[in-house]
CSV table of C-alpha atoms in Angstrom, one decimal:
chain,number,residue,atom,x,y,z
A,20,UNK,CA,9.0,-20.6,12.6
A,21,UNK,CA,8.2,-21.1,9.1
A,22,UNK,CA,9.5,-19.4,6.1
A,23,UNK,CA,7.8,-19.3,2.7
A,24,UNK,CA,9.9,-17.8,-0.3
A,25,UNK,CA,7.6,-16.4,-2.7
A,26,UNK,CA,10.4,-15.0,-4.9
A,27,UNK,CA,14.1,-14.8,-4.8
A,28,UNK,CA,15.6,-13.8,-8.1
A,29,UNK,CA,17.0,-10.4,-8.9
A,30,UNK,CA,16.0,-7.6,-11.3
A,31,UNK,CA,13.0,-8.5,-13.5
A,32,UNK,CA,10.0,-10.9,-13.0
A,33,UNK,CA,9.7,-13.7,-15.6
A,34,UNK,CA,7.4,-16.2,-16.3
A,35,UNK,CA,9.2,-18.9,-14.4
A,36,UNK,CA,10.9,-16.7,-11.6
A,37,UNK,CA,9.7,-14.0,-9.1
A,38,UNK,CA,11.5,-11.1,-7.6
A,39,UNK,CA,12.1,-10.8,-3.9
A,40,UNK,CA,9.3,-11.5,-1.3
A,41,UNK,CA,9.1,-13.8,1.5
A,42,UNK,CA,6.5,-14.6,4.5
A,43,UNK,CA,7.8,-15.4,7.8
A,44,UNK,CA,5.4,-17.2,10.4
A,45,UNK,CA,6.6,-16.7,13.8
A,46,UNK,CA,4.7,-16.7,17.1
A,47,UNK,CA,1.2,-16.2,15.5
A,48,UNK,CA,2.5,-13.5,13.4
A,49,UNK,CA,2.7,-13.6,9.6
A,50,UNK,CA,5.4,-11.0,8.4
A,51,UNK,CA,5.8,-10.2,4.5
A,52,UNK,CA,9.3,-9.4,3.8
A,53,UNK,CA,10.0,-7.3,0.6
A,54,UNK,CA,7.1,-7.2,-1.9
A,55,UNK,CA,8.4,-7.4,-5.6
A,56,UNK,CA,6.1,-7.3,-8.5
A,57,UNK,CA,3.7,-10.3,-8.5
A,58,UNK,CA,3.9,-10.9,-4.8
A,59,UNK,CA,0.2,-11.1,-4.3
A,60,UNK,CA,-0.1,-13.6,-7.1
A,61,UNK,CA,2.3,-15.7,-5.2
A,62,UNK,CA,0.3,-15.4,-2.1
A,63,UNK,CA,-2.7,-16.7,-3.7
A,64,UNK,CA,-0.8,-19.6,-5.4
A,65,UNK,CA,0.5,-20.7,-2.3
A,66,UNK,CA,-2.6,-20.2,-0.3
A,67,UNK,CA,-1.3,-17.6,2.3
A,68,UNK,CA,-4.3,-15.7,3.8
A,69,UNK,CA,-3.9,-12.0,3.0
A,70,UNK,CA,-5.8,-11.0,6.2
A,71,UNK,CA,-3.2,-12.5,8.6
A,72,UNK,CA,-0.5,-10.0,7.1
A,73,UNK,CA,-0.5,-7.1,9.4
A,74,UNK,CA,3.3,-6.0,9.0
A,75,UNK,CA,5.3,-5.5,5.9
A,76,UNK,CA,9.1,-4.9,6.0
A,77,UNK,CA,10.9,-3.3,3.0
A,78,UNK,CA,14.5,-3.7,2.6
A,79,UNK,CA,15.0,-0.7,0.2
A,80,UNK,CA,13.4,1.1,-2.9
A,81,UNK,CA,14.8,-0.7,-5.7
A,82,UNK,CA,11.7,-2.1,-7.7
A,83,UNK,CA,12.4,-5.7,-7.5
A,84,UNK,CA,11.9,-5.2,-3.7
A,85,UNK,CA,8.7,-3.2,-3.7
A,86,UNK,CA,6.7,-2.8,-6.8
A,87,UNK,CA,4.2,-5.1,-5.7
A,88,UNK,CA,3.3,-3.3,-2.8
A,89,UNK,CA,0.9,-0.6,-4.0
A,90,UNK,CA,-1.1,-3.3,-5.9
A,91,UNK,CA,-1.2,-5.4,-2.6
A,92,UNK,CA,-2.4,-2.5,-0.6
A,93,UNK,CA,-5.1,-1.7,-3.2
A,94,UNK,CA,-6.2,-5.4,-3.3
A,95,UNK,CA,-6.5,-5.2,0.8
A,96,UNK,CA,-9.0,-2.4,0.2
A,97,UNK,CA,-11.0,-4.4,-2.6
A,98,UNK,CA,-11.1,-7.3,0.0
A,99,UNK,CA,-12.7,-4.9,2.6
A,100,UNK,CA,-9.9,-5.2,5.0
A,101,UNK,CA,-10.4,-3.8,8.5
A,102,UNK,CA,-7.2,-4.5,10.3
A,103,UNK,CA,-4.5,-1.9,10.6
A,104,UNK,CA,-1.5,-2.2,8.2
A,105,UNK,CA,1.9,-1.2,9.2
A,106,UNK,CA,4.7,-0.9,6.5
A,107,UNK,CA,8.4,-0.4,7.7
A,108,UNK,CA,10.8,0.9,4.9
A,109,UNK,CA,13.2,3.6,4.0
A,110,UNK,CA,12.3,7.2,4.1
A,111,UNK,CA,10.3,7.9,0.9
A,112,UNK,CA,8.1,4.9,0.7
A,113,UNK,CA,5.1,6.9,2.2
A,114,UNK,CA,5.4,9.5,-0.5
A,115,UNK,CA,5.8,6.9,-3.2
A,116,UNK,CA,2.7,4.8,-2.2
A,117,UNK,CA,0.4,7.8,-1.3
A,118,UNK,CA,1.1,9.5,-4.6
A,119,UNK,CA,0.0,6.3,-6.3
A,120,UNK,CA,-3.1,6.0,-4.3
A,121,UNK,CA,-4.0,9.9,-4.7
A,122,UNK,CA,-3.3,9.8,-8.5
A,123,UNK,CA,-5.8,6.7,-9.0
A,124,UNK,CA,-8.4,8.3,-6.7
A,125,UNK,CA,-7.9,5.3,-4.4
A,126,UNK,CA,-8.1,5.1,-0.8
A,127,UNK,CA,-7.9,2.4,2.0
A,128,UNK,CA,-10.8,1.6,4.4
A,129,UNK,CA,-8.4,0.6,6.9
A,130,UNK,CA,-5.6,2.3,8.8
A,131,UNK,CA,-2.4,2.4,6.8
A,132,UNK,CA,0.7,3.2,9.0
A,133,UNK,CA,4.2,3.9,7.6
A,134,UNK,CA,7.4,3.5,9.7
A,135,UNK,CA,10.2,5.3,7.5
A,136,UNK,CA,13.6,4.3,8.5
A,137,UNK,CA,16.7,6.4,8.1
A,138,UNK,CA,19.3,5.2,10.7
A,139,UNK,CA,22.5,3.8,9.8
A,140,UNK,CA,22.7,1.8,13.0
A,141,UNK,CA,20.7,-1.3,14.0
A,142,UNK,CA,17.5,-0.3,15.8
A,143,UNK,CA,14.3,-2.0,17.1
A,144,UNK,CA,11.3,-1.4,14.6
A,145,UNK,CA,8.9,-3.7,16.1
A,146,UNK,CA,8.3,-5.5,19.3
A,147,UNK,CA,5.5,-7.2,21.4
A,148,UNK,CA,5.5,-10.1,23.9
A,149,UNK,CA,6.5,-12.5,21.4
A,150,UNK,CA,8.8,-11.3,18.7
A,151,UNK,CA,11.2,-8.5,18.2
A,152,UNK,CA,12.3,-7.1,14.9
A,153,UNK,CA,15.5,-5.2,14.4
A,154,UNK,CA,16.9,-3.6,11.4
A,155,UNK,CA,20.4,-4.8,9.8
A,156,UNK,CA,22.1,-1.9,8.1
A,157,UNK,CA,23.3,-3.2,4.8
A,158,UNK,CA,25.7,-1.6,2.2
A,159,UNK,CA,24.1,-1.0,-1.1
A,160,UNK,CA,23.8,1.5,-4.0
A,161,UNK,CA,20.9,3.1,-2.2
A,162,UNK,CA,20.0,3.1,1.7
A,163,UNK,CA,18.9,-0.5,2.7
A,164,UNK,CA,18.4,-2.4,5.7
A,165,UNK,CA,17.9,-6.1,6.3
A,166,UNK,CA,15.8,-7.5,9.2
A,167,UNK,CA,16.6,-9.8,12.2
A,168,UNK,CA,13.3,-11.5,13.6
A,169,UNK,CA,13.9,-12.9,17.2
A,170,UNK,CA,11.5,-15.1,19.3
A,171,UNK,CA,10.9,-14.1,22.9
A,172,UNK,CA,10.4,-17.2,24.9
A,173,UNK,CA,9.8,-16.1,28.4
A,174,UNK,CA,7.2,-18.6,29.4
A,175,UNK,CA,8.9,-21.5,31.3
A,176,UNK,CA,7.8,-25.1,31.4
A,177,UNK,CA,5.8,-26.7,34.3
A,178,UNK,CA,7.6,-29.5,36.0
A,179,UNK,CA,4.5,-31.5,36.8
A,180,UNK,CA,6.2,-33.8,39.0
A,181,UNK,CA,7.6,-31.1,41.2
A,182,UNK,CA,4.1,-29.4,41.0
A,183,UNK,CA,2.3,-32.3,42.3
A,184,UNK,CA,4.8,-33.0,44.8
A,185,UNK,CA,3.9,-29.6,46.5
A,186,UNK,CA,0.1,-30.0,45.7
A,187,UNK,CA,0.2,-26.8,43.9
A,188,UNK,CA,-3.3,-25.7,42.6
A,189,UNK,CA,-3.7,-25.0,39.0
A,190,UNK,CA,-4.6,-21.2,39.7
A,191,UNK,CA,-0.8,-20.7,40.4
A,192,UNK,CA,0.3,-22.2,37.1
A,193,UNK,CA,0.2,-18.9,35.3
A,194,UNK,CA,2.6,-17.4,37.8
A,195,UNK,CA,5.0,-20.2,37.7
A,196,UNK,CA,5.4,-20.3,33.9
A,197,UNK,CA,6.1,-16.6,34.0
A,198,UNK,CA,8.9,-17.0,36.4
A,199,UNK,CA,7.2,-16.5,39.9
A,200,UNK,CA,8.2,-18.4,42.9
A,201,UNK,CA,5.6,-20.2,45.2
A,202,UNK,CA,4.9,-19.7,49.0
A,203,UNK,CA,3.9,-22.6,50.9
A,204,UNK,CA,1.5,-22.2,53.8
A,205,UNK,CA,4.4,-22.1,56.4
A,206,UNK,CA,5.8,-19.1,54.5
A,207,UNK,CA,8.7,-21.0,53.0
A,208,UNK,CA,9.7,-20.3,49.4
A,209,UNK,CA,10.0,-22.9,46.6
A,210,UNK,CA,12.1,-21.2,44.1
A,211,UNK,CA,10.8,-21.1,40.5
A,212,UNK,CA,13.8,-23.4,39.2
A,213,UNK,CA,12.4,-26.2,41.3
A,214,UNK,CA,9.1,-25.9,39.8
A,215,UNK,CA,9.7,-25.3,36.1
A,216,UNK,CA,12.2,-26.1,33.3
A,217,UNK,CA,13.7,-23.4,30.9
A,218,UNK,CA,11.8,-22.3,28.0
A,219,UNK,CA,12.6,-23.6,24.6
A,220,UNK,CA,15.6,-22.0,23.1
A,221,UNK,CA,14.6,-18.7,21.1
A,222,UNK,CA,14.9,-19.0,17.4
A,223,UNK,CA,16.1,-16.2,15.1
A,224,UNK,CA,16.0,-15.4,11.4
A,225,UNK,CA,17.9,-12.7,9.5
A,226,UNK,CA,17.2,-11.3,5.8
A,227,UNK,CA,19.9,-9.6,4.1
A,228,UNK,CA,19.4,-8.4,0.5
A,229,UNK,CA,20.7,-6.5,-1.2
A,230,UNK,CA,24.2,-5.9,-0.1
A,231,UNK,CA,28.0,-5.8,-1.1
A,232,UNK,CA,30.2,-8.1,1.0
A,233,UNK,CA,29.9,-6.3,4.4
A,234,UNK,CA,31.6,-7.8,7.6
A,235,UNK,CA,30.1,-4.8,9.6
A,236,UNK,CA,26.8,-6.7,9.8
A,237,UNK,CA,28.3,-9.6,11.7
A,238,UNK,CA,27.7,-8.4,15.1
A,239,UNK,CA,24.0,-8.0,14.2
A,240,UNK,CA,23.6,-11.5,13.1
A,241,UNK,CA,26.0,-13.3,15.4
A,242,UNK,CA,24.9,-17.0,16.4
A,243,UNK,CA,21.7,-16.6,14.9
A,244,UNK,CA,19.7,-19.9,13.6
A,245,UNK,CA,19.0,-19.0,9.9
A,246,UNK,CA,20.7,-16.4,7.6
A,247,UNK,CA,19.0,-15.4,4.2
A,248,UNK,CA,22.0,-13.8,2.4
A,249,UNK,CA,21.7,-12.4,-1.1
A,250,UNK,CA,23.9,-14.2,-3.7
A,251,UNK,CA,23.3,-12.4,-6.9
A,252,UNK,CA,26.5,-13.7,-8.7
A,253,UNK,CA,28.7,-16.6,-8.8
A,254,UNK,CA,32.5,-16.1,-8.1
A,255,UNK,CA,33.3,-15.9,-11.8
A,256,UNK,CA,31.3,-12.7,-12.0
A,257,UNK,CA,32.7,-11.3,-8.5
A,258,UNK,CA,33.6,-8.1,-10.5
A,259,UNK,CA,30.1,-7.3,-11.4
A,260,UNK,CA,29.2,-8.0,-7.6
A,261,UNK,CA,31.8,-5.2,-6.7
A,262,UNK,CA,30.6,-3.0,-9.4
A,263,UNK,CA,26.8,-3.5,-8.5
A,264,UNK,CA,27.4,-3.7,-4.7
A,265,UNK,CA,25.9,-7.1,-4.6
A,266,UNK,CA,27.6,-10.5,-3.2
A,267,UNK,CA,28.6,-13.7,-4.4
A,268,UNK,CA,27.6,-17.1,-3.3
A,269,UNK,CA,31.2,-17.6,-1.6
A,270,UNK,CA,30.9,-13.9,0.0
A,271,UNK,CA,27.6,-15.0,1.6
A,272,UNK,CA,29.1,-18.1,2.9
A,273,UNK,CA,32.0,-16.5,4.4
A,274,UNK,CA,29.7,-14.0,6.4
A,275,UNK,CA,27.7,-16.9,7.5
A,276,UNK,CA,30.8,-18.7,8.8
A,277,UNK,CA,32.4,-15.6,10.6
A,278,UNK,CA,29.0,-14.8,12.3
A,279,UNK,CA,28.7,-18.4,13.2
A,280,UNK,CA,24.9,-18.8,12.0
A,281,UNK,CA,23.5,-22.4,11.9
A,282,UNK,CA,22.1,-22.5,8.5
A,283,UNK,CA,22.5,-20.2,5.3
A,284,UNK,CA,19.8,-19.6,2.7
A,285,UNK,CA,21.1,-18.3,-0.6
A,286,UNK,CA,18.9,-16.4,-2.9
A,287,UNK,CA,18.4,-13.1,-5.2
A,288,UNK,CA,20.1,-15.0,-8.1
A,289,UNK,CA,20.9,-13.1,-11.3
A,290,UNK,CA,18.9,-14.4,-14.3
A,291,UNK,CA,21.8,-14.7,-16.3
A,292,UNK,CA,22.4,-18.2,-15.0
A,293,UNK,CA,20.7,-21.3,-16.5
A,294,UNK,CA,21.0,-23.2,-13.1
A,295,UNK,CA,21.0,-22.1,-9.6
A,296,UNK,CA,22.7,-25.3,-8.4
A,297,UNK,CA,26.3,-23.9,-8.7
A,298,UNK,CA,25.2,-21.1,-6.0
A,299,UNK,CA,24.8,-24.1,-3.3
A,300,UNK,CA,27.8,-25.7,-4.5
A,301,UNK,CA,30.2,-22.6,-4.3
A,302,UNK,CA,28.7,-21.7,-0.9
A,303,UNK,CA,29.4,-25.0,0.4
A,304,UNK,CA,33.2,-24.6,-0.3
A,305,UNK,CA,33.2,-22.3,2.7
A,306,UNK,CA,30.2,-23.2,4.8
A,307,UNK,CA,28.6,-26.5,5.4
A,308,UNK,CA,25.0,-26.1,5.9
A,309,UNK,CA,23.4,-24.3,3.0
A,310,UNK,CA,20.0,-24.3,1.6
A,311,UNK,CA,19.2,-23.4,-2.0
A,312,UNK,CA,16.2,-20.8,-1.7
A,313,UNK,CA,13.8,-21.0,-4.5
A,314,UNK,CA,10.3,-19.7,-5.5
A,315,UNK,CA,7.7,-21.5,-3.6
A,316,UNK,CA,10.2,-23.2,-1.2
A,317,UNK,CA,8.8,-23.5,2.3
A,318,UNK,CA,11.5,-24.0,5.2
A,319,UNK,CA,10.6,-25.0,8.6
A,320,UNK,CA,13.1,-23.1,10.8
């Protein structure tokens, strides 16, 4: 699982910083999370192949989280994209994007599917045999969701020593790694746990931006591997966090600690600050394992 942060600053794009966008590579999927202005430029800069992005998850309809979407959709068209594209986001996103396409006389030569969200409860929005994606209801000025990405490791590992002991033909290996038992010629059964090892632990990543301090999200992110939680303000501006329904670095760290996550990534910084280092310092007063998110940073999860 690999995370590339394309942009992690709040409000407006600048020559030195970019609004929110991330790419999560997980189980042969490449998911785009939020799509702030300039996202496709960042994709090119970091040599991420556009064609591999088939699912885009938008947290909410504030501009710094989705103003780059219609441009990216149009670029896909110019690149003669053929694969289906799925966009997940709050109700209204379909109307906004299609209006822009119609007004400009544009169209897509590929299938464009919108999955509009309205639920105030966590729900599964995508699932296949390898990955499940759930919403994390956030508390912001408008309807907003974070997203929880979880691996599904159902394949077990062969215990080659045991397999060779019973002289099991390779044609049975597929059955074994998916949990099947093995029947010997005398009809006796060798249980699967004697022939295989448990699969690798399933990794999980949660993206939470934007939200006021909200302990209600804790059950949705309990015990996960990595949490990205917005930290728009430092503690000295906690009054602004409350007013604008954002979080401070200390508040994000409290959520991480209460949820018992392994690693916290901070980001979505207000551009009022000359340095982002204090965000990590403040978060570490509450929670030990903190990564300072920044544009262009790649993190192996």
